[in-house]
Amino acid sequence: MTRHCKPRWVLLLGFGDSPEPHRTLMLASFAAAHPELQIDPHTVRCGRIPAVASHDPQRLRQIVMRAVQQRTAAQGKRIDPRRLCVHLCPTIGDGFRGAVVACLDLHDRAPGAGPPADDAGVAATSTTVSGQRAQAPPFETGNISHSADASDSVGPRQSVQTVRARAVALATAIRASIVRHPVISGVTTGIVLSALIGLAWLAPRTERPSEPNASDANGTAMTTSGDAERTNRAGDKPPMQPSNPAPPPPRFAVGQCRVYTSEPGFYVAVDGQPARFEDQRPAVTPCSVTVQQGSHTITVFRDGFADASQIVDVRDDAETSFTVGSDIHKGNSELLAAPWLNLAARRPVPLETINSSGRELDPFLTPDGLTLIFASDRPAGRGIYLATRRSVFHPFAPPQLLHRSPDTPASPSLGAEQQLLVYVVPEKARLWGLVRDNPLAPFGDKRPLRYSERLDVHWESAQVLHDGRLYWVENRNGRRTTFVAPFLPDIPDGRTDTGVARELDEAELRQIRDELVAQIERSIDLIGSADRVTRQRTVFTPRTHRKVIVRLVARIDPARRKVAEAELLLIDPQTQRAIPRSDDRPGPLAARTLYVQRDLDRAYEQVEPFALPGVHPRMTPDGLRQYGFDGRHLWRARRLSVREPFSAPETIAELQLEGFVPSAGHRQFWVSHDEQWLVYCDDPQQTADLYLVRLFYGPHWGVAPVAKPIPQKQFVEIVQRPKNTNGTTAAEAPDEPFDPMEKPPVQTPTDPRAVPLAYADHWKLFRTLLVERKYDEAEALIRAARGNPQFDRWHELLDWDADDLQAIREFWADIDRGLSTFEPGEPVRIGMTRVEFVKYADGMLIGKGRTREISKPVRDLDLPDLMALFDRSGVADSPAGRWRRAVFRFYDRNAEAPDFQRDEDAAPKLAERVARRLLQLAQAEAVRNNIAAAVQLIRRIERLAPQERLTDVPAVAEARQLLETFYERVNWRRTGNRNWIRQGTTFRADYAPASRDALLVSENEYESFELSLEYRITHDLGQGGVFFHYDGKGQPYNGGYKVHLANDAGKGVDAYSSGALFGIQAPSENAAKPKGTWNRLRIVVRDTTRLTVELNGRRVLQTTLGDPERPTKGFVALDGTVGGIEYRNVLVTELPAGS
């Protein structure tokens, strides 16, 4: 604006009250903010508009502009909004609020027009003032000035001293005029002076735009209430553009990874995300994939083959190859079978495993998208729940109650380096935190974070970031305000006195650093899976004798068992703040290291309001992206630092979600870190069910794996030459005489244990024929078996097969009798169609539909239709009828166990017969030392009946007695000085004292084997695992592999999670149970290299062991180095070759 300009007119507006009593203060406030404008008292008029509860400057500006334009339009005139300069005044006296509107000169559509005259609303007189006119720039948020509680603006060309001097001079002049006025008292004079001088001294806050606070740029805390609340019923509308510019687009360092398979045509996935060509077709090998630089898991998959994965470190260029037969094996692809792999975008799916008869509220997704945390008041208990899944394309497992709450919780979030889970209790305006010592430990008791004693306040939502910064929303009488508090007061980087640091000798600090690094490396076995640790020492400065803590923050490379990166910090013991050793801020490790358990009592003391778009915090863990959704538009706002305001929101997707009802008082939804998924609560006030929506067919934030085809490379098969008896290879052996006669190939002897038992194959085929309803073939199969000498020991079982087949034939005779009771015209169901019965002849059921006759062979009817016909037979309630129905149902649906719920009377007898079959097979396998097969048969026996009905099946107890004898077949030898405690089949390693190389090592070596055991963690920091292919020499990490076990239930997965191939490959999901709970572990190694890991019945890892530096045969060992773990029912069995 040009200096010393006169507005055409000035309008004082009061929000609900007349501005006349506050005329002088309002003009003084305007003059302090706009000293370049000279106000003519004759052009000033007063008016008022309805009261406005909102304190959002953007919202207030809209209300003022609309009021002025409506009044001018009522007089048939239009005014260009670019002519209006709006100034929001500070709150005056007992709560009066108002605004000053100045009309500047511009070539508009109605020259000379002034504000309208309206007795009920805005009253002013149209006045033309000669003199110099101000030229207004295009109307933007920057034209709004607001003082005191609305954050003063100082123009870029005005110095702070100029503003202060003019404000003080203006205050002096107004004081002189007020003193002469007989009405106004001396108290009013003091208020005026204080307000004006305060305005002047507020100006320096805007001198440093690089350090904005909660009120800078965006104004005061964004709120919605009153009129603003009514206009925002549809949800989070994108707020008006703030004054700070949008950050530049992010840039990610990328590299290329070439992927080959010996047979082209395998699909490629990067970190579980399928790669695509540029035309959006699924990428297949051979191809080159563009990925973000760093370590990635490359997976190849195809129908008919098990998924194969390798970890590749991608910098600028990388390559990986997979060979069918050695790296890739026949099997089923878990990724192709994932239910949501091809889920259509923008179509919601209900989370059926999560939703209940209660309410599921405020979902939160961890950055990897594998853990869902939400609040619920379901019948299982009110509190915070957690659910995990194996990949982003799989449904969540049933949730676990993480914390029970007597009050209704809301808005849970996980942050502070995963050490702090925060939730809010809205009715009591309280913030609670669940704390743990490290990301692998369980959460302890809840801790209070903040609370309010006001009765008119509700705290509706909250979020904690990874740096511990906490945001929450307060609703006071319908007015919502977002607040923020850092975990501890921010360290003023670059401005702390570094005199203390200068007194310390750098050589001494380097020596301390080396000693602390050596101390950490000596304790790596005790540290376990933690990747970041700290050690510290106290020193005194030589001149001032001040105490200083020298703290080392180190990152461990578990594979090399070394400290990969270390940073030395100087800490003031009084404030626990870092003392910069130079003008630079502390490094990244220091900035991300939090001591939540220790510092929580004095955390979150520095609180201030914050202008958060969308009000409720829905930010990424780093706090740099915030999301909002109004029921149709999903938008994102960004910033470059947590100390800056957010930029203007931008729409990233348009959605139409049926049943979604926006709720202003709930967080309600969450966007995944890569912006590919949206999880939301449909209607928090009514159904309150959770849904998932796929937003895009791949990551929308970050680097999506995009591939391009490349030529196939030649695969060379490397053959290991056998050793001769003299120790030389075949190539080194002396020449032998040439033999022109072709010799027959050498036949490798087959392990007899790999050949199935005769009755095992027979019963499998027998059940298949009954499922296919080929009863004549099944009868022929029994006849053939009775004439085969291999079945001499199985005659009793063959008799049972014949009895079952006869029961099934009689069941079909009952169906015929049931059909004979139908009369023409009687309703009957054929599949999904209800028809009128016509007749039943020659095995065909004929019915009349609406337009035509429908016929279907009775043998082809589904099981539910057959059960309905059987109920008409007249024998359904007799003991013989119930037995025939139970036998038919068991075989026809190829069930694992009889249906104890529907066939309560007949099920125990049928289960006992099935169990006896399996038990005799298990005993036969044990006789030929095929223990692994026997154990699998016993596990099937245990699943034949519900837990409460196992006593009705006596064969189950006999099978368990047989299993107990297997545990004694494995002998263990102890290494290290660990005092293992053995009780029956249980081995316990207490957490303290820890022992280096404390193992229980098997007596025999294994190449291909199966291991099953149960374990439980007994200490917060307890961990262990199973080593295999261990050569028995030195460190087991270097001479074998390890499947890791830790106290990490509910955590994200990495190469150090429970079920991981330690330091090599992460599991597909975290299936571990909490501390103190027994877990079931099964490890299978086939053909020396094919590894499968199952945890609690879920397959979490399937990979190929391809490290040529590690042995392919060795001992199995239970890890007790750290301790805090128990093992029981440990069983290791060798797998026959070719099994």
PDB file of N, CA and C in Angstrom, residues 995-1051:
ATOM      1  N   SER A 995      24.330 -64.513  30.335  1.00  0.00           N
ATOM      2  CA  SER A 995      25.517 -65.337  30.119  1.00  0.00           C
ATOM      3  C   SER A 995      25.831 -65.381  28.639  1.00  0.00           C
ATOM      4  N   ARG A 996      27.096 -65.209  28.314  1.00  0.00           N
ATOM      5  CA  ARG A 996      27.498 -65.236  26.919  1.00  0.00           C
ATOM      6  C   ARG A 996      27.480 -66.669  26.398  1.00  0.00           C
ATOM      7  N   ASP A 997      26.942 -66.849  25.193  1.00  0.00           N
ATOM      8  CA  ASP A 997      26.876 -68.162  24.530  1.00  0.00           C
ATOM      9  C   ASP A 997      26.182 -69.201  25.401  1.00  0.00           C
ATOM     10  N   ALA A 998      25.117 -68.800  26.114  1.00  0.00           N
ATOM     11  CA  ALA A 998      24.364 -69.740  26.943  1.00  0.00           C
ATOM     12  C   ALA A 998      23.341 -70.433  26.069  1.00  0.00           C
ATOM     13  N   LEU A 999      23.624 -71.704  25.733  1.00  0.00           N
ATOM     14  CA  LEU A 999      22.785 -72.439  24.801  1.00  0.00           C
ATOM     15  C   LEU A 999      22.471 -73.813  25.349  1.00  0.00           C
ATOM     16  N   LEU A1000      21.370 -74.387  24.877  1.00  0.00           N
ATOM     17  CA  LEU A1000      21.081 -75.811  25.002  1.00  0.00           C
ATOM     18  C   LEU A1000      21.209 -76.397  23.603  1.00  0.00           C
ATOM     19  N   VAL A1001      22.216 -77.230  23.391  1.00  0.00           N
ATOM     20  CA  VAL A1001      22.563 -77.714  22.060  1.00  0.00           C
ATOM     21  C   VAL A1001      22.121 -79.168  21.923  1.00  0.00           C
ATOM     22  N   SER A1002      21.542 -79.503  20.761  1.00  0.00           N
ATOM     23  CA  SER A1002      21.055 -80.859  20.524  1.00  0.00           C
ATOM     24  C   SER A1002      22.217 -81.848  20.453  1.00  0.00           C
ATOM     25  N   GLU A1003      21.904 -83.111  20.715  1.00  0.00           N
ATOM     26  CA  GLU A1003      22.922 -84.153  20.685  1.00  0.00           C
ATOM     27  C   GLU A1003      23.331 -84.488  19.260  1.00  0.00           C
ATOM     28  N   ASN A1004      22.388 -84.404  18.329  1.00  0.00           N
ATOM     29  CA  ASN A1004      22.651 -84.771  16.943  1.00  0.00           C
ATOM     30  C   ASN A1004      22.619 -83.551  16.043  1.00  0.00           C
ATOM     31  N   GLU A1005      23.234 -83.699  14.875  1.00  0.00           N
ATOM     32  CA  GLU A1005      23.160 -82.675  13.839  1.00  0.00           C
ATOM     33  C   GLU A1005      21.992 -82.991  12.914  1.00  0.00           C
ATOM     34  N   TYR A1006      21.417 -81.916  12.321  1.00  0.00           N
ATOM     35  CA  TYR A1006      20.251 -82.066  11.447  1.00  0.00           C
ATOM     36  C   TYR A1006      20.491 -81.279  10.160  1.00  0.00           C
ATOM     37  N   GLU A1007      20.023 -81.864   9.075  1.00  0.00           N
ATOM     38  CA  GLU A1007      20.092 -81.205   7.765  1.00  0.00           C
ATOM     39  C   GLU A1007      18.699 -80.718   7.382  1.00  0.00           C
ATOM     40  N   SER A1008      17.780 -81.645   7.179  1.00  0.00           N
ATOM     41  CA  SER A1008      16.362 -81.331   7.002  1.00  0.00           C
ATOM     42  C   SER A1008      15.638 -81.822   8.247  1.00  0.00           C
ATOM     43  N   PHE A1009      14.840 -80.962   8.850  1.00  0.00           N
ATOM     44  CA  PHE A1009      14.248 -81.337  10.135  1.00  0.00           C
ATOM     45  C   PHE A1009      12.965 -80.547  10.358  1.00  0.00           C
ATOM     46  N   GLU A1010      12.233 -80.959  11.370  1.00  0.00           N
ATOM     47  CA  GLU A1010      11.076 -80.215  11.855  1.00  0.00           C
ATOM     48  C   GLU A1010      11.210 -80.031  13.362  1.00  0.00           C
ATOM     49  N   LEU A1011      11.035 -78.811  13.829  1.00  0.00           N
ATOM     50  CA  LEU A1011      11.101 -78.504  15.259  1.00  0.00           C
ATOM     51  C   LEU A1011       9.776 -77.898  15.686  1.00  0.00           C
ATOM     52  N   SER A1012       9.272 -78.346  16.817  1.00  0.00           N
ATOM     53  CA  SER A1012       8.085 -77.747  17.409  1.00  0.00           C
ATOM     54  C   SER A1012       8.353 -77.540  18.891  1.00  0.00           C
ATOM     55  N   LEU A1013       7.881 -76.419  19.419  1.00  0.00           N
ATOM     56  CA  LEU A1013       8.040 -76.137  20.845  1.00  0.00           C
ATOM     57  C   LEU A1013       7.023 -75.077  21.238  1.00  0.00           C
ATOM     58  N   GLU A1014       6.924 -74.865  22.535  1.00  0.00           N
ATOM     59  CA  GLU A1014       6.164 -73.760  23.088  1.00  0.00           C
ATOM     60  C   GLU A1014       7.132 -72.888  23.888  1.00  0.00           C
ATOM     61  N   TYR A1015       6.909 -71.592  23.849  1.00  0.00           N
ATOM     62  CA  TYR A1015       7.766 -70.685  24.605  1.00  0.00           C
ATOM     63  C   TYR A1015       6.915 -69.556  25.168  1.00  0.00           C
ATOM     64  N   ARG A1016       7.434 -68.926  26.209  1.00  0.00           N
ATOM     65  CA  ARG A1016       6.818 -67.706  26.712  1.00  0.00           C
ATOM     66  C   ARG A1016       7.902 -66.802  27.274  1.00  0.00           C
ATOM     67  N   ILE A1017       7.692 -65.502  27.103  1.00  0.00           N
ATOM     68  CA  ILE A1017       8.619 -64.496  27.625  1.00  0.00           C
ATOM     69  C   ILE A1017       8.206 -64.173  29.055  1.00  0.00           C
ATOM     70  N   THR A1018       9.186 -64.154  29.965  1.00  0.00           N
ATOM     71  CA  THR A1018       8.886 -63.927  31.381  1.00  0.00           C
ATOM     72  C   THR A1018       9.404 -62.600  31.896  1.00  0.00           C
ATOM     73  N   HIS A1019      10.084 -61.818  31.052  1.00  0.00           N
ATOM     74  CA  HIS A1019      10.632 -60.531  31.479  1.00  0.00           C
ATOM     75  C   HIS A1019      10.394 -59.515  30.380  1.00  0.00           C
ATOM     76  N   ASP A1020      10.263 -58.243  30.775  1.00  0.00           N
ATOM     77  CA  ASP A1020       9.998 -57.201  29.777  1.00  0.00           C
ATOM     78  C   ASP A1020      11.057 -57.179  28.679  1.00  0.00           C
ATOM     79  N   LEU A1021      12.305 -57.424  29.040  1.00  0.00           N
ATOM     80  CA  LEU A1021      13.399 -57.399  28.067  1.00  0.00           C
ATOM     81  C   LEU A1021      13.848 -58.805  27.681  1.00  0.00           C
ATOM     82  N   GLY A1022      13.056 -59.794  28.024  1.00  0.00           N
ATOM     83  CA  GLY A1022      13.423 -61.166  27.706  1.00  0.00           C
ATOM     84  C   GLY A1022      13.388 -61.451  26.218  1.00  0.00           C
ATOM     85  N   GLN A1023      14.266 -62.343  25.774  1.00  0.00           N
ATOM     86  CA  GLN A1023      14.291 -62.766  24.376  1.00  0.00           C
ATOM     87  C   GLN A1023      15.107 -64.044  24.257  1.00  0.00           C
ATOM     88  N   GLY A1024      14.973 -64.691  23.136  1.00  0.00           N
ATOM     89  CA  GLY A1024      15.695 -65.931  22.879  1.00  0.00           C
ATOM     90  C   GLY A1024      15.535 -66.301  21.426  1.00  0.00           C
ATOM     91  N   GLY A1025      15.448 -67.613  21.173  1.00  0.00           N
ATOM     92  CA  GLY A1025      15.291 -68.053  19.798  1.00  0.00           C
ATOM     93  C   GLY A1025      15.838 -69.445  19.605  1.00  0.00           C
ATOM     94  N   VAL A1026      15.836 -69.884  18.364  1.00  0.00           N
ATOM     95  CA  VAL A1026      16.301 -71.218  17.994  1.00  0.00           C
ATOM     96  C   VAL A1026      17.369 -71.077  16.921  1.00  0.00           C
ATOM     97  N   PHE A1027      18.588 -71.547  17.224  1.00  0.00           N
ATOM     98  CA  PHE A1027      19.647 -71.636  16.224  1.00  0.00           C
ATOM     99  C   PHE A1027      19.548 -72.982  15.525  1.00  0.00           C
ATOM    100  N   PHE A1028      19.902 -73.017  14.246  1.00  0.00           N
ATOM    101  CA  PHE A1028      19.957 -74.284  13.528  1.00  0.00           C
ATOM    102  C   PHE A1028      21.063 -74.225  12.491  1.00  0.00           C
ATOM    103  N   HIS A1029      21.476 -75.391  12.019  1.00  0.00           N
ATOM    104  CA  HIS A1029      22.652 -75.524  11.149  1.00  0.00           C
ATOM    105  C   HIS A1029      23.873 -74.888  11.813  1.00  0.00           C
ATOM    106  N   TYR A1030      23.932 -74.985  13.139  1.00  0.00           N
ATOM    107  CA  TYR A1030      25.028 -74.425  13.923  1.00  0.00           C
ATOM    108  C   TYR A1030      26.164 -75.437  13.952  1.00  0.00           C
ATOM    109  N   ASP A1031      27.362 -74.987  13.579  1.00  0.00           N
ATOM    110  CA  ASP A1031      28.492 -75.916  13.492  1.00  0.00           C
ATOM    111  C   ASP A1031      29.095 -76.252  14.845  1.00  0.00           C
ATOM    112  N   GLY A1032      28.586 -75.639  15.910  1.00  0.00           N
ATOM    113  CA  GLY A1032      29.071 -75.954  17.245  1.00  0.00           C
ATOM    114  C   GLY A1032      30.359 -75.276  17.618  1.00  0.00           C
ATOM    115  N   LYS A1033      30.834 -74.331  16.792  1.00  0.00           N
ATOM    116  CA  LYS A1033      32.097 -73.658  17.061  1.00  0.00           C
ATOM    117  C   LYS A1033      31.874 -72.148  17.134  1.00  0.00           C
ATOM    118  N   GLY A1034      32.415 -71.518  18.134  1.00  0.00           N
ATOM    119  CA  GLY A1034      32.392 -70.070  18.225  1.00  0.00           C
ATOM    120  C   GLY A1034      30.983 -69.505  18.323  1.00  0.00           C
ATOM    121  N   GLN A1035      30.831 -68.299  17.776  1.00  0.00           N
ATOM    122  CA  GLN A1035      29.559 -67.604  17.849  1.00  0.00           C
ATOM    123  C   GLN A1035      28.504 -68.315  17.002  1.00  0.00           C
ATOM    124  N   PRO A1036      27.358 -68.638  17.577  1.00  0.00           N
ATOM    125  CA  PRO A1036      26.321 -69.291  16.764  1.00  0.00           C
ATOM    126  C   PRO A1036      25.774 -68.375  15.680  1.00  0.00           C
ATOM    127  N   TYR A1037      25.865 -67.029  15.864  1.00  0.00           N
ATOM    128  CA  TYR A1037      25.386 -66.108  14.831  1.00  0.00           C
ATOM    129  C   TYR A1037      26.200 -66.252  13.550  1.00  0.00           C
ATOM    130  N   ASN A1038      27.500 -66.552  13.705  1.00  0.00           N
ATOM    131  CA  ASN A1038      28.364 -66.636  12.532  1.00  0.00           C
ATOM    132  C   ASN A1038      28.371 -68.032  11.919  1.00  0.00           C
ATOM    133  N   GLY A1039      28.016 -69.036  12.700  1.00  0.00           N
ATOM    134  CA  GLY A1039      28.083 -70.404  12.208  1.00  0.00           C
ATOM    135  C   GLY A1039      26.739 -71.061  12.075  1.00  0.00           C
ATOM    136  N   GLY A1040      25.696 -70.313  11.784  1.00  0.00           N
ATOM    137  CA  GLY A1040      24.368 -70.894  11.633  1.00  0.00           C
ATOM    138  C   GLY A1040      23.323 -69.817  11.445  1.00  0.00           C
ATOM    139  N   TYR A1041      22.065 -70.232  11.508  1.00  0.00           N
ATOM    140  CA  TYR A1041      20.928 -69.321  11.391  1.00  0.00           C
ATOM    141  C   TYR A1041      20.177 -69.290  12.721  1.00  0.00           C
ATOM    142  N   LYS A1042      19.368 -68.247  12.891  1.00  0.00           N
ATOM    143  CA  LYS A1042      18.560 -68.135  14.109  1.00  0.00           C
ATOM    144  C   LYS A1042      17.164 -67.627  13.762  1.00  0.00           C
ATOM    145  N   VAL A1043      16.144 -68.284  14.316  1.00  0.00           N
ATOM    146  CA  VAL A1043      14.779 -67.755  14.307  1.00  0.00           C
ATOM    147  C   VAL A1043      14.591 -67.042  15.641  1.00  0.00           C
ATOM    148  N   HIS A1044      14.326 -65.748  15.577  1.00  0.00           N
ATOM    149  CA  HIS A1044      14.351 -64.911  16.776  1.00  0.00           C
ATOM    150  C   HIS A1044      12.998 -64.926  17.485  1.00  0.00           C
ATOM    151  N   LEU A1045      13.047 -64.814  18.822  1.00  0.00           N
ATOM    152  CA  LEU A1045      11.859 -64.721  19.663  1.00  0.00           C
ATOM    153  C   LEU A1045      12.079 -63.583  20.643  1.00  0.00           C
ATOM    154  N   ALA A1046      11.069 -62.704  20.792  1.00  0.00           N
ATOM    155  CA  ALA A1046      11.226 -61.523  21.642  1.00  0.00           C
ATOM    156  C   ALA A1046       9.885 -61.145  22.252  1.00  0.00           C
ATOM    157  N   ASN A1047       9.936 -60.183  23.151  1.00  0.00           N
ATOM    158  CA  ASN A1047       8.723 -59.647  23.782  1.00  0.00           C
ATOM    159  C   ASN A1047       8.236 -58.472  22.948  1.00  0.00           C
ATOM    160  N   ASP A1048       7.602 -58.749  21.837  1.00  0.00           N
ATOM    161  CA  ASP A1048       7.231 -57.694  20.895  1.00  0.00           C
ATOM    162  C   ASP A1048       5.816 -57.859  20.360  1.00  0.00           C
ATOM    163  N   ALA A1049       4.909 -58.403  21.152  1.00  0.00           N
ATOM    164  CA  ALA A1049       3.530 -58.577  20.690  1.00  0.00           C
ATOM    165  C   ALA A1049       2.915 -57.240  20.317  1.00  0.00           C
ATOM    166  N   GLY A1050       2.266 -57.205  19.157  1.00  0.00           N
ATOM    167  CA  GLY A1050       1.591 -55.989  18.715  1.00  0.00           C
ATOM    168  C   GLY A1050       2.474 -54.981  18.036  1.00  0.00           C
ATOM    169  N   LYS A1051       3.759 -55.254  17.881  1.00  0.00           N
ATOM    170  CA  LYS A1051       4.670 -54.308  17.254  1.00  0.00           C
ATOM    171  C   LYS A1051       4.753 -54.557  15.750  1.00  0.00           C
TER     172      LYS A1051
END
